[in-house]
PDB file of C-alpha atoms in Angstrom:
ATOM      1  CA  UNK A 208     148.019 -45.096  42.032  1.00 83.00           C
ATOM      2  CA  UNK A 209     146.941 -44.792  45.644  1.00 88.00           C
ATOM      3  CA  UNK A 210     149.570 -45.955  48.084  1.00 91.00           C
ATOM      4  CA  UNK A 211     148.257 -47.248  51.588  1.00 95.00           C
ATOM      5  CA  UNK A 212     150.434 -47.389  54.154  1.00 95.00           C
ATOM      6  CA  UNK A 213     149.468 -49.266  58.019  1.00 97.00           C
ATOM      7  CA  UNK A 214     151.047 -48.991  61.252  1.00 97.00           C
ATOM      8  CA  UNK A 215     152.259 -50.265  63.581  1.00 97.00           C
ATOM      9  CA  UNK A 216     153.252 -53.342  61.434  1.00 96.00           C
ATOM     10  CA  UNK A 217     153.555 -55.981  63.859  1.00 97.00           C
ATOM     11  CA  UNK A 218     151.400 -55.855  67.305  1.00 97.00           C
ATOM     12  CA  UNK A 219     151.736 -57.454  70.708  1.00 97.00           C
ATOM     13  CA  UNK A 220     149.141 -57.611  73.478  1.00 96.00           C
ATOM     14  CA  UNK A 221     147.539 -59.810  76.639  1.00 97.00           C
ATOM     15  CA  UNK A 222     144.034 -60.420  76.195  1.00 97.00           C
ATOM     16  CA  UNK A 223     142.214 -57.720  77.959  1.00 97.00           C
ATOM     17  CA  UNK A 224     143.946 -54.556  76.419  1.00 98.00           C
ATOM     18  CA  UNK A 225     143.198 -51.995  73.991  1.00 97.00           C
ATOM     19  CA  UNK A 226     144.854 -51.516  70.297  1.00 97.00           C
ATOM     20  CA  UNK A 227     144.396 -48.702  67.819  1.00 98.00           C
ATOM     21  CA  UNK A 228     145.899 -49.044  64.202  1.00 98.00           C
ATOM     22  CA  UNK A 229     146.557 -46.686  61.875  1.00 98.00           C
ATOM     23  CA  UNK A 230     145.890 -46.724  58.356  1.00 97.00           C
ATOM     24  CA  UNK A 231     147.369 -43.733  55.925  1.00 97.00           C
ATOM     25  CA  UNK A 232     146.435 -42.992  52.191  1.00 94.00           C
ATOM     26  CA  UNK A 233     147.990 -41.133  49.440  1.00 92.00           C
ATOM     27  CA  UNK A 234     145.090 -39.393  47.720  1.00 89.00           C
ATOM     28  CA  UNK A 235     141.302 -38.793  48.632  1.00 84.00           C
ATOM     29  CA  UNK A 236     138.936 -41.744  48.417  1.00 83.00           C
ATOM     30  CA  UNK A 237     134.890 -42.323  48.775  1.00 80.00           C
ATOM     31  CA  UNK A 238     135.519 -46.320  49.294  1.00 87.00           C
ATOM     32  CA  UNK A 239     137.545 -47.169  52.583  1.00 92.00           C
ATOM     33  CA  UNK A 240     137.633 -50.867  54.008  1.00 93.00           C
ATOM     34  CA  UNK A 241     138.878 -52.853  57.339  1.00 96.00           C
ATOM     35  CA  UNK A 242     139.373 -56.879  56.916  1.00 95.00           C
ATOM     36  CA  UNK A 243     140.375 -59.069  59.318  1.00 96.00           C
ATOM     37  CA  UNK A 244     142.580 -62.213  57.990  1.00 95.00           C
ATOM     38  CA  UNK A 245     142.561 -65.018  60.611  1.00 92.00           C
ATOM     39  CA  UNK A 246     145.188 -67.333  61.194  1.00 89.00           C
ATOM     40  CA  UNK A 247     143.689 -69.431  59.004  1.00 88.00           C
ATOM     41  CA  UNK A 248     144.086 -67.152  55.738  1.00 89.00           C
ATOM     42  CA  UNK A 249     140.547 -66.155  55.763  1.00 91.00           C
ATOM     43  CA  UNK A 250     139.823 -62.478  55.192  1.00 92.00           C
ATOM     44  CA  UNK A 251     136.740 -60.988  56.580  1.00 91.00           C
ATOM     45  CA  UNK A 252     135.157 -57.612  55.977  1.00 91.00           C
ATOM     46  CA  UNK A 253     134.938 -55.945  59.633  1.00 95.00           C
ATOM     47  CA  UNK A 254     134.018 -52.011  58.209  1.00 93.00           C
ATOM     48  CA  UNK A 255     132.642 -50.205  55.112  1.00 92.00           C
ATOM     49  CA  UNK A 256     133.818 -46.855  56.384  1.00 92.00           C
ATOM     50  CA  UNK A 257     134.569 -43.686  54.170  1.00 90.00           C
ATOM     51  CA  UNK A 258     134.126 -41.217  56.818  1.00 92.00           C
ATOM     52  CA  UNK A 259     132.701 -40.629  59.860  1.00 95.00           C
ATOM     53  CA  UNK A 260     132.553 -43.518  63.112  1.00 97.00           C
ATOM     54  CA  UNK A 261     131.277 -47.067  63.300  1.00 96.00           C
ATOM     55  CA  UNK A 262     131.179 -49.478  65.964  1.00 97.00           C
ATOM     56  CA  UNK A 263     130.842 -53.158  65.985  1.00 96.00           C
ATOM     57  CA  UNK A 264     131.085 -54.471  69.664  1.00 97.00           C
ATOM     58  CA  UNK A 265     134.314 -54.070  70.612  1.00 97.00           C
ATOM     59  CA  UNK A 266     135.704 -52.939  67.289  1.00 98.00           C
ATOM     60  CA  UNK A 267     135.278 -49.115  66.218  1.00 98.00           C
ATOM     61  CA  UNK A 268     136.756 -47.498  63.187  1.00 97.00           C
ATOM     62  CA  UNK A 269     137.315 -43.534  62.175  1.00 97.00           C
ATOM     63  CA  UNK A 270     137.854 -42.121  59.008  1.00 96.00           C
ATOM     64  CA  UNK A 271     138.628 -38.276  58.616  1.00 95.00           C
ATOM     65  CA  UNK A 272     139.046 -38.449  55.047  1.00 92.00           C
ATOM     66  CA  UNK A 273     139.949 -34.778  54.427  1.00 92.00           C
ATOM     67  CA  UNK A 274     143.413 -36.037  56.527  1.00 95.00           C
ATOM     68  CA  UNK A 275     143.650 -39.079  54.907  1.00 95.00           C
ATOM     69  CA  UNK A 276     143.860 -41.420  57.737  1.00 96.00           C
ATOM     70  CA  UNK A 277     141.389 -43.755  59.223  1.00 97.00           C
ATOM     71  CA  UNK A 278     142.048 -46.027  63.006  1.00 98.00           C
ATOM     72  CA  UNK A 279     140.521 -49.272  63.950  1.00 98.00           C
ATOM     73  CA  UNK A 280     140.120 -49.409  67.556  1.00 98.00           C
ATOM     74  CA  UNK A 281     140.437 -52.479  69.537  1.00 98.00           C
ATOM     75  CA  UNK A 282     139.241 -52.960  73.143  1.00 97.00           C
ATOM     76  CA  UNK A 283     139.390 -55.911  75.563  1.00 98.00           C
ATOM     77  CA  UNK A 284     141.211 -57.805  73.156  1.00 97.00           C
ATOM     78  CA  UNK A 285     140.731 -61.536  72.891  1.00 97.00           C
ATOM     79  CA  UNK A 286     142.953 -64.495  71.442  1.00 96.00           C
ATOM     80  CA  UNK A 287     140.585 -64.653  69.060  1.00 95.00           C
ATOM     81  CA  UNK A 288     141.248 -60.904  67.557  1.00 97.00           C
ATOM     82  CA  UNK A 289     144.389 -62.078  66.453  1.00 97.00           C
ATOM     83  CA  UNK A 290     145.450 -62.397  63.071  1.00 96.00           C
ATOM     84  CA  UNK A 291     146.346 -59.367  60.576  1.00 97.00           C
ATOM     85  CA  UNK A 292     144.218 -56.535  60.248  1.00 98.00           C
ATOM     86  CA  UNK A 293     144.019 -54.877  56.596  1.00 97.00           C
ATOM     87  CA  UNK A 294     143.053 -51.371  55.515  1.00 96.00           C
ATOM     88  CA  UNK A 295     142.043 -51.107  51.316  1.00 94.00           C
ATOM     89  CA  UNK A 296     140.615 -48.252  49.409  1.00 92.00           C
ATOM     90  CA  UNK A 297     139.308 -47.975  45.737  1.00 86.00           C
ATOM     91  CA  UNK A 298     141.010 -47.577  43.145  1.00 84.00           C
ATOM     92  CA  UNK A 299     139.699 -47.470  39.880  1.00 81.00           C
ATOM     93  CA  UNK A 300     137.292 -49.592  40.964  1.00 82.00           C
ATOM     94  CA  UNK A 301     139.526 -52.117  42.876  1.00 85.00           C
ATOM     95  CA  UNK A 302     140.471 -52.807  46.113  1.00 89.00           C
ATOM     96  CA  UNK A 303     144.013 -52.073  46.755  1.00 91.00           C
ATOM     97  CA  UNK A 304     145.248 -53.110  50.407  1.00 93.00           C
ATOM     98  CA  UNK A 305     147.028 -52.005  52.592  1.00 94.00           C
ATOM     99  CA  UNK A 306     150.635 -53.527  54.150  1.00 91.00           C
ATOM    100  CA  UNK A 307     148.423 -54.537  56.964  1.00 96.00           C
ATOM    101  CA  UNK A 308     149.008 -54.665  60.481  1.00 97.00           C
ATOM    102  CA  UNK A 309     149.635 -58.819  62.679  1.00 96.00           C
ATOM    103  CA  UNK A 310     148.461 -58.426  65.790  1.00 97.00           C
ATOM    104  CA  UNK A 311     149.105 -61.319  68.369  1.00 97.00           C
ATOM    105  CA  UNK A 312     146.735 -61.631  71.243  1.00 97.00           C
ATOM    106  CA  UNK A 313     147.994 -63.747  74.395  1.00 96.00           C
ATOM    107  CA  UNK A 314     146.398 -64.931  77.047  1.00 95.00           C
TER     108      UNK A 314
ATOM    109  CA  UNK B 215     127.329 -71.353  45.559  1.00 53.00           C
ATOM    110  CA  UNK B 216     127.005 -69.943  49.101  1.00 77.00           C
ATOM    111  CA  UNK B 217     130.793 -68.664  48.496  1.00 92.00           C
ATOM    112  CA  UNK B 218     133.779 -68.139  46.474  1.00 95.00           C
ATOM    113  CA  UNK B 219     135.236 -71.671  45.924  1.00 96.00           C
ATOM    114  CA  UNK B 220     139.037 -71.793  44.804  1.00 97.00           C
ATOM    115  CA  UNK B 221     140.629 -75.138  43.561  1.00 97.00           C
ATOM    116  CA  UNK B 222     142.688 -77.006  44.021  1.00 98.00           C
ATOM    117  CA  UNK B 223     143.649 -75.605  48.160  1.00 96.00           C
ATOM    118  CA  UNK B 224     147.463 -76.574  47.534  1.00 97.00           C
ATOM    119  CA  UNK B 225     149.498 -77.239  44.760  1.00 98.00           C
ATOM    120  CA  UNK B 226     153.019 -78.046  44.337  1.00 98.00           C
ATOM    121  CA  UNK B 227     155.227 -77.793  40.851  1.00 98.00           C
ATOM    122  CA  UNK B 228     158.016 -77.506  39.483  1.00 98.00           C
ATOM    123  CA  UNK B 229     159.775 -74.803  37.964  1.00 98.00           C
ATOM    124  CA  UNK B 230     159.058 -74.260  34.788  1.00 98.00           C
ATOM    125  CA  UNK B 231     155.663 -76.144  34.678  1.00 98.00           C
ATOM    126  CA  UNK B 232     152.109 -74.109  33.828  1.00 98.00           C
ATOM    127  CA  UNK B 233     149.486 -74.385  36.484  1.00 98.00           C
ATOM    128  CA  UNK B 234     145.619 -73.422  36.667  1.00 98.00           C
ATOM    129  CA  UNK B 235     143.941 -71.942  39.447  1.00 98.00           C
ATOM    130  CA  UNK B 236     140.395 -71.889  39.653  1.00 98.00           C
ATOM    131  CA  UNK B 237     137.876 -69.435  41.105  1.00 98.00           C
ATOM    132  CA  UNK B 238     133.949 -70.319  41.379  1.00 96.00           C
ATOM    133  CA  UNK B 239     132.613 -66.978  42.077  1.00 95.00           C
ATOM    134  CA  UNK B 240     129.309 -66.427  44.166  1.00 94.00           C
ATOM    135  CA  UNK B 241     126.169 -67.021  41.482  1.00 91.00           C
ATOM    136  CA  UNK B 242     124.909 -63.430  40.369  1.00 88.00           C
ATOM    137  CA  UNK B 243     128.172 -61.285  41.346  1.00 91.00           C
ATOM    138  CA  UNK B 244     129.422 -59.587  38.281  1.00 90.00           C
ATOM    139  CA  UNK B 245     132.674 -58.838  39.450  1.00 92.00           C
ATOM    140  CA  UNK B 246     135.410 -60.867  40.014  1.00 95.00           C
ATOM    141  CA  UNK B 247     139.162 -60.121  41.179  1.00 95.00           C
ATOM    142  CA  UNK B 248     142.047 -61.909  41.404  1.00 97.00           C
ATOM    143  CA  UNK B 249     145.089 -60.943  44.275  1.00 97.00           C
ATOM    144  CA  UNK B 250     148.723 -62.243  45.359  1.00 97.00           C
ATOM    145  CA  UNK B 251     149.994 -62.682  48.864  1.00 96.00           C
ATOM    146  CA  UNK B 252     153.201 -63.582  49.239  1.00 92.00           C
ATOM    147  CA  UNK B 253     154.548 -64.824  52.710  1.00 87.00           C
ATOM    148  CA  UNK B 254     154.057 -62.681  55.307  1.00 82.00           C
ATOM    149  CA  UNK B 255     152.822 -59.194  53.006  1.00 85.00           C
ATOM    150  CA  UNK B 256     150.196 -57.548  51.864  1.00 89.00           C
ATOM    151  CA  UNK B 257     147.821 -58.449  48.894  1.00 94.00           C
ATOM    152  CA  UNK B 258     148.627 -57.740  45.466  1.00 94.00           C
ATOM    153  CA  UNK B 259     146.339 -56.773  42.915  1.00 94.00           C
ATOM    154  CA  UNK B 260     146.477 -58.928  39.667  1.00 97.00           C
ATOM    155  CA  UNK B 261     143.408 -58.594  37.792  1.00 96.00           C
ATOM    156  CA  UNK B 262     139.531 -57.957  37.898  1.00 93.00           C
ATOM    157  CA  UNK B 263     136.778 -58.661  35.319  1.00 93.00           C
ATOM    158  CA  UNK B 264     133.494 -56.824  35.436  1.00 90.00           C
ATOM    159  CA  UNK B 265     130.656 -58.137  33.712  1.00 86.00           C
ATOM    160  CA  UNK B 266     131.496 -58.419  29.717  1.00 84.00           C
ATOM    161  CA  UNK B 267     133.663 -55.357  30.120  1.00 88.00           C
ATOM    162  CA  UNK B 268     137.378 -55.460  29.203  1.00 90.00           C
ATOM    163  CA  UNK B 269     139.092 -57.015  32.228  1.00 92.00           C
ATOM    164  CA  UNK B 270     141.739 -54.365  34.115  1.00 93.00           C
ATOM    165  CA  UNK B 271     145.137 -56.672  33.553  1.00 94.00           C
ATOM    166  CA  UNK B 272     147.131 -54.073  35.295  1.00 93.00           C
ATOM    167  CA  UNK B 273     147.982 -55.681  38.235  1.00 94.00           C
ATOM    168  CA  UNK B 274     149.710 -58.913  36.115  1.00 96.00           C
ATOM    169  CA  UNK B 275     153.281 -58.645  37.042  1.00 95.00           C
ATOM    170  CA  UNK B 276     154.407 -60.111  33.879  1.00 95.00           C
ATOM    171  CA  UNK B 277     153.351 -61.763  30.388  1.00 96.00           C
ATOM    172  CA  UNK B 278     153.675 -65.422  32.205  1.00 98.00           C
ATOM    173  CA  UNK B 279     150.322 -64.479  34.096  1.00 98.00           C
ATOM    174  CA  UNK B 280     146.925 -64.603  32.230  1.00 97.00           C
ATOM    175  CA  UNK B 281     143.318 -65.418  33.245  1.00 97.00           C
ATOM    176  CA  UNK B 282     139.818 -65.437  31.707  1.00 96.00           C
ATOM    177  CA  UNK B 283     136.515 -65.507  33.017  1.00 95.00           C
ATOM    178  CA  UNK B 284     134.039 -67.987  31.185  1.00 85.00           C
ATOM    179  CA  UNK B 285     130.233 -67.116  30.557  1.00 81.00           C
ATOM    180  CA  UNK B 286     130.991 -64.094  33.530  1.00 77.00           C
ATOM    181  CA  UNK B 287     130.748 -67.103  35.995  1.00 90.00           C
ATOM    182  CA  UNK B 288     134.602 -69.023  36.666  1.00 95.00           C
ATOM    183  CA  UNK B 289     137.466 -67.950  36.324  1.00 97.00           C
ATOM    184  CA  UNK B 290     140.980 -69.339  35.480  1.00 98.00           C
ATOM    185  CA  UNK B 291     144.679 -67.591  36.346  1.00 98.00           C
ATOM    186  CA  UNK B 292     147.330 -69.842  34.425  1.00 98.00           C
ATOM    187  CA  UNK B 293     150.936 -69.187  35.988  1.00 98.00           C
ATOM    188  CA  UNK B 294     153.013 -70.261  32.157  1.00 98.00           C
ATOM    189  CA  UNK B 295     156.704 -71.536  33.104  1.00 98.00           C
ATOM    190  CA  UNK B 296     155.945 -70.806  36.968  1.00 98.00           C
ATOM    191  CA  UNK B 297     159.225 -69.111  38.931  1.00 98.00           C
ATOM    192  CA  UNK B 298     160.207 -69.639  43.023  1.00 97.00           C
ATOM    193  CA  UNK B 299     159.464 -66.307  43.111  1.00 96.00           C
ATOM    194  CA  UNK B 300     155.932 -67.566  41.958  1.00 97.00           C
ATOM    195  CA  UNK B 301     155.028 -68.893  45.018  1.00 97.00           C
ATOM    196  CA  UNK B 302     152.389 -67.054  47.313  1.00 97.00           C
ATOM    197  CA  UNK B 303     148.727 -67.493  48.109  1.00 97.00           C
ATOM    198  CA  UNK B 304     146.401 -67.099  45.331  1.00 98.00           C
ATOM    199  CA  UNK B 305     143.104 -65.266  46.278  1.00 97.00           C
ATOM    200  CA  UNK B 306     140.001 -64.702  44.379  1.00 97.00           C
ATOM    201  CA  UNK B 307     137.034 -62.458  45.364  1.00 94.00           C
ATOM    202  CA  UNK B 308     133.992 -61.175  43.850  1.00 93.00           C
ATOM    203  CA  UNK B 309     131.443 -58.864  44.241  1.00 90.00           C
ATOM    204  CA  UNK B 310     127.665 -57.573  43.343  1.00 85.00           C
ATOM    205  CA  UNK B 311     128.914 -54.821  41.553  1.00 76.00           C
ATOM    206  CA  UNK B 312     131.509 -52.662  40.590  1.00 69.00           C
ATOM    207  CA  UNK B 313     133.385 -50.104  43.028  1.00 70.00           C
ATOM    208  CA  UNK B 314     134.685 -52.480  45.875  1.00 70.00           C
ATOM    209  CA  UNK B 315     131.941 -52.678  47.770  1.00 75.00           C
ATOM    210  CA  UNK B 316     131.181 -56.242  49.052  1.00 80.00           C
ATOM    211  CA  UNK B 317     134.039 -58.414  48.479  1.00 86.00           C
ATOM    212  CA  UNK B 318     133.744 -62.255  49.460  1.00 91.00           C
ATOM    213  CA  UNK B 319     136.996 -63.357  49.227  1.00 93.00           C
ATOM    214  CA  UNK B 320     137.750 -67.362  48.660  1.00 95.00           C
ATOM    215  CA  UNK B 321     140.151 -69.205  51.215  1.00 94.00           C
ATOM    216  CA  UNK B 322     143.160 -68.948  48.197  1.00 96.00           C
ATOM    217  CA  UNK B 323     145.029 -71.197  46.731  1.00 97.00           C
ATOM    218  CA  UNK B 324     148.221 -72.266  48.038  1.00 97.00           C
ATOM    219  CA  UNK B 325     151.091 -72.577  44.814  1.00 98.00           C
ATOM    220  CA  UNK B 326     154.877 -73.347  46.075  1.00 98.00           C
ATOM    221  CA  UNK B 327     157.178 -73.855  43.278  1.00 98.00           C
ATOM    222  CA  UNK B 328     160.165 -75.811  43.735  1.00 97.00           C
TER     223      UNK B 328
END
């Protein structure tokens, strides 16, 4: 099966500064994800993004599929972005996550 | 419902008990999936179900794990003779159709053995 791989795996920051993670897959997908699981356990859907470049206020994501990679892009972090940020692709029509990636936002 | 409901939040047993976990899916999605997170990693696949399709078991990491899906509405995961190594969050999500596009993911179900 597809193996997704995220780095780095823990992340430190003061509110204000900027983050890009990495996410790495094994094989070609059409189907790439970014979630965001707060604190609290909850996992949110932040991108749909097999290709190409969104942006969602101060989140962004890139995904050059033909290098199997796609970033998330934090900027002006705030307390509030932390939590740990998950990459997943399809496979076989499933969702299969990455390791993920905590990131800890301070003040 | 207006989201994936999971019962019960937390549950405690003890080794060697069975235990039920229970996932109210969002009315209309056809697909439903069922992942592990232990403490502190990633998620685990277990299973999904998709419509009256066969469900894909191959994420159940051994023969002590089973769920069905009643009516393609709720579903059940029974742990049988539950483990330590058993404990981890259960999560259920489900979606409006196959392919992994639009998961809505419950807020889990908490099982510690001891």
């Amino acid at each position: 099966g597809i193996q997704v791989e995220q780095s780095p795996p823990d992340l430190i920051l003061q509110e204000g500064a900027n983050s890009t993670l990495r996410c790495n897959f094994s094989d070609s997908v059409n189907n790439l994800q970014w979630f965001h699981q707060n604190p609290w356990g909850q996992l949110i859907n932040l991108f749909y993004i097999p290709s190409g470049t969104k942006q969602n206020g101060r989140l962004s994501a890139t995904t050059v599929a033909t290098e199997r990679y796609s970033l998330l892009y934090i900027s002006s972090s705030q307390t509030t972005d932390s939590g740990v940020y998950f990459c997943a692709v399809v496979d076989t029509d499933k969702l299969i996550f990455g390791t993920g990636t905590r990131l800890q936002v301070f003040p | 419902g207006a989201g994936v409901s999971q019962s019960p939040s937390n549950k405690v047993t003890e080794k060697g008990k069975d235990v039920e976990l229970r996932c109210d899916p969002i009315s209309g999605h056809t697909a439903l999936y069922w992942y592990r997170q232990s403490l502190g990693q990633g998620l685990e696949f277990l299973i999904y179900f998709q419509g009256n399709s066969a469900p894909d078991k191959s994420g159940l990491p051994s023969d002590r794990f089973s769920a069905e899906r009643t009516g393609g509405s709720v579903s059940t995961l029974t742990i049988q003779r539950t483990q330590q190594e058993d404990s981890a969050v259960y999560l259920c999500a489900s979606s409006l159709s196959q392919g992994g596009y639009g998961y809505t993911f419950g807020s889990g179900t908490r099982l510690t053995v001891v």
